[in-house]
Coordinates of C-alpha atoms and ligand atoms in Angstrom, one line a residue:
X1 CA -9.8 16.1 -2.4
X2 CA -12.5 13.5 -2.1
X3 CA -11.3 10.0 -0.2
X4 CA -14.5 7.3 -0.6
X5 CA -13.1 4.4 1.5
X6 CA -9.7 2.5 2.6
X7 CA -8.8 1.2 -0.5
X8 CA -6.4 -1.3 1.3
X9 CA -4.1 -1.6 4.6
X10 CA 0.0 -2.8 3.7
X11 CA 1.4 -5.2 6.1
X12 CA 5.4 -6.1 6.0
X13 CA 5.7 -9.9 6.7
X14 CA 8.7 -11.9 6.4
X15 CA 7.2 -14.6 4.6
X16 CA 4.3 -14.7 2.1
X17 CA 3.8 -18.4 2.6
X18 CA 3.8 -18.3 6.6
X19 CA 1.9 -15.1 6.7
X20 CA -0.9 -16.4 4.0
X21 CA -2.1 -19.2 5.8
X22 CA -2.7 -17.4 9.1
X23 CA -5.5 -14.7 7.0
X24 CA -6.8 -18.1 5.7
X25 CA -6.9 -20.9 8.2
X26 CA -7.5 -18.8 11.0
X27 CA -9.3 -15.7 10.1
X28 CA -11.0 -17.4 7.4
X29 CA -10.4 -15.1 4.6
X30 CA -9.1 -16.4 0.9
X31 CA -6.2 -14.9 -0.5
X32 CA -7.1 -14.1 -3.9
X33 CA -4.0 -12.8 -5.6
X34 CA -0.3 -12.7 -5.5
X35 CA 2.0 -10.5 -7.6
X36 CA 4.9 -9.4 -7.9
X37 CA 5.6 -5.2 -8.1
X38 CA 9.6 -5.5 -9.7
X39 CA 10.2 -1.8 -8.9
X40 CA 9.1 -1.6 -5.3
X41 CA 11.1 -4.9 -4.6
X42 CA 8.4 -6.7 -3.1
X43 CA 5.8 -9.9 -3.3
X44 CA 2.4 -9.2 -2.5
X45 CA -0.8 -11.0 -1.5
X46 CA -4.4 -9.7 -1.4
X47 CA -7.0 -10.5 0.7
X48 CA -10.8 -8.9 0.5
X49 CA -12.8 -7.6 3.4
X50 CA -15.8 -5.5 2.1
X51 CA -14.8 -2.8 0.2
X52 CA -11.5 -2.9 1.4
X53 CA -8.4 -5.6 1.2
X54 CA -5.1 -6.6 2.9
X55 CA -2.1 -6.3 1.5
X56 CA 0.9 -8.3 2.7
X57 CA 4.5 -7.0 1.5
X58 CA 7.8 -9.8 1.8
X59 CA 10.6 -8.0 0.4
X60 CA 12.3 -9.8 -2.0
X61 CA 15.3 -7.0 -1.8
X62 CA 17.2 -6.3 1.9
X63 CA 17.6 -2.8 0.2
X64 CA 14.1 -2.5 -1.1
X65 CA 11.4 -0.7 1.3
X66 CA 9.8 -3.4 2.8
X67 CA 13.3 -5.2 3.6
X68 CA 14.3 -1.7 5.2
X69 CA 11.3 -0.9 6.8
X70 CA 11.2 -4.7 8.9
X71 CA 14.9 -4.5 9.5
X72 CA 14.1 -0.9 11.5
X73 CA 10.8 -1.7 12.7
X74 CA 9.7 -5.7 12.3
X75 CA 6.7 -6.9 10.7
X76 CA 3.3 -5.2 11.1
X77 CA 1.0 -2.4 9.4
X78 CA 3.1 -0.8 6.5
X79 CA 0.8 2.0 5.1
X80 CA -2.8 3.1 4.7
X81 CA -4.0 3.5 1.2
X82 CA -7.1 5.8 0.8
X83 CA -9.2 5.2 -2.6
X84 CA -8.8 9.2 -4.5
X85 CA -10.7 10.6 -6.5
X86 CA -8.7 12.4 -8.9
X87 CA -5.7 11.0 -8.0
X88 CA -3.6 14.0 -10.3
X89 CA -5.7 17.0 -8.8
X90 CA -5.4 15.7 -5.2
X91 CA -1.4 15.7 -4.9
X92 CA -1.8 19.2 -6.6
X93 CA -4.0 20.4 -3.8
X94 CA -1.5 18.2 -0.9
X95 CA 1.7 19.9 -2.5
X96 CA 0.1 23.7 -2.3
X97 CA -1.2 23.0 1.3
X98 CA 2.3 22.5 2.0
X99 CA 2.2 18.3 2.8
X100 CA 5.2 16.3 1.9
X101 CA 5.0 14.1 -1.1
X102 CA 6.9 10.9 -1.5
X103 CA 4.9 10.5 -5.2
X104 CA 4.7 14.1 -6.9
X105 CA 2.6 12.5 -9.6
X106 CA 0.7 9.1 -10.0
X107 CA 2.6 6.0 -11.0
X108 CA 1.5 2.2 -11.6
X109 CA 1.2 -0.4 -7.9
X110 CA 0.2 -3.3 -8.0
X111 CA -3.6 -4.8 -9.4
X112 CA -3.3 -1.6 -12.0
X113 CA -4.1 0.9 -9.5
X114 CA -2.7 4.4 -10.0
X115 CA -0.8 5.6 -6.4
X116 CA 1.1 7.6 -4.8
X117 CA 2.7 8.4 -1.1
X118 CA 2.5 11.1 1.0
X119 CA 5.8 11.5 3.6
X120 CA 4.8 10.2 7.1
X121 CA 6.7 13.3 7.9
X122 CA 3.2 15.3 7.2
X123 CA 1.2 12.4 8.2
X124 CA 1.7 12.0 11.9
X125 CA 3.8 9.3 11.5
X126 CA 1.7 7.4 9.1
X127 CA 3.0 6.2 5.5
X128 CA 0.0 7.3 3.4
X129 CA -1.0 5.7 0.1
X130 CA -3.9 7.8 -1.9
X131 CA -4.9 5.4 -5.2
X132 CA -7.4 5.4 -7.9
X133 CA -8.9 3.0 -9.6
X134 CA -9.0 4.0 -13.6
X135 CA -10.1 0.5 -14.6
X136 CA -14.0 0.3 -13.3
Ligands
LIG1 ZN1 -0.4 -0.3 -0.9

């Protein structure tokens, strides 16, 4: 299990374009893509900070995640993603130490990256993302 850096942080919002120009205007950052992820039901908009980048979530589905999770909780931090070195291997090694998976193997997110969850039930509360990065 090796973890370099947070890849990114995922923030629910309600609204990509009120959300957007508060990391911009305000906090000075640029926003550099947005995109669309069809099978997790949700918009998202990326913003880079060093190494690591924010990721805003609007739900485009009321039943998707991100439209559950803010109807239970309201907007604020989603998940943490941790950059994974051998992503495969890692949920291997999680499943045999006995942590719950949400992801038993890697499948596509957003910008290409390979991820995965882990259940905030083995987290302490704390919807995990590991991810890899296959393309550099
Ligand atoms: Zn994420």
């Amino acid at each position: 299990m090796k973890i370099s850096h947070i890849e990114h942080l995922g923030i629910a919002v309600n609204s990509l374009v009120e959300a957007i120009p508060y990391y911009e205007d305000m906090l000075g950052l640029k926003c550099y893509a947005v995109e669309e992820v069809i099978d997790q039901k949700v918009k998202t908009a990326f913003f880079q900070i060093g190494q690591t980048k924010i990721e805003l979530l609007e739900s485009t589905d009321p039943e998707g995640p991100i439209g559950k999770f803010i109807e239970k909780r309201g907007q604020g931090i989603h998940h943490v993603a941790f950059a994974t070195e051998g992503l495969e291997d890692a949920l291997d090694e999680l499943a045999e130490k006995g942590v719950q998976l949400i992801d038993k193997k890697p499948r596509k997110g957003a910008e290409g990256l390979d991820i995965a969850f882990l259940h905030p039930k083995s987290t302490f509360g704390v919807l995990t993302e590991l991810c890899e990065n296959k393309n550099i």
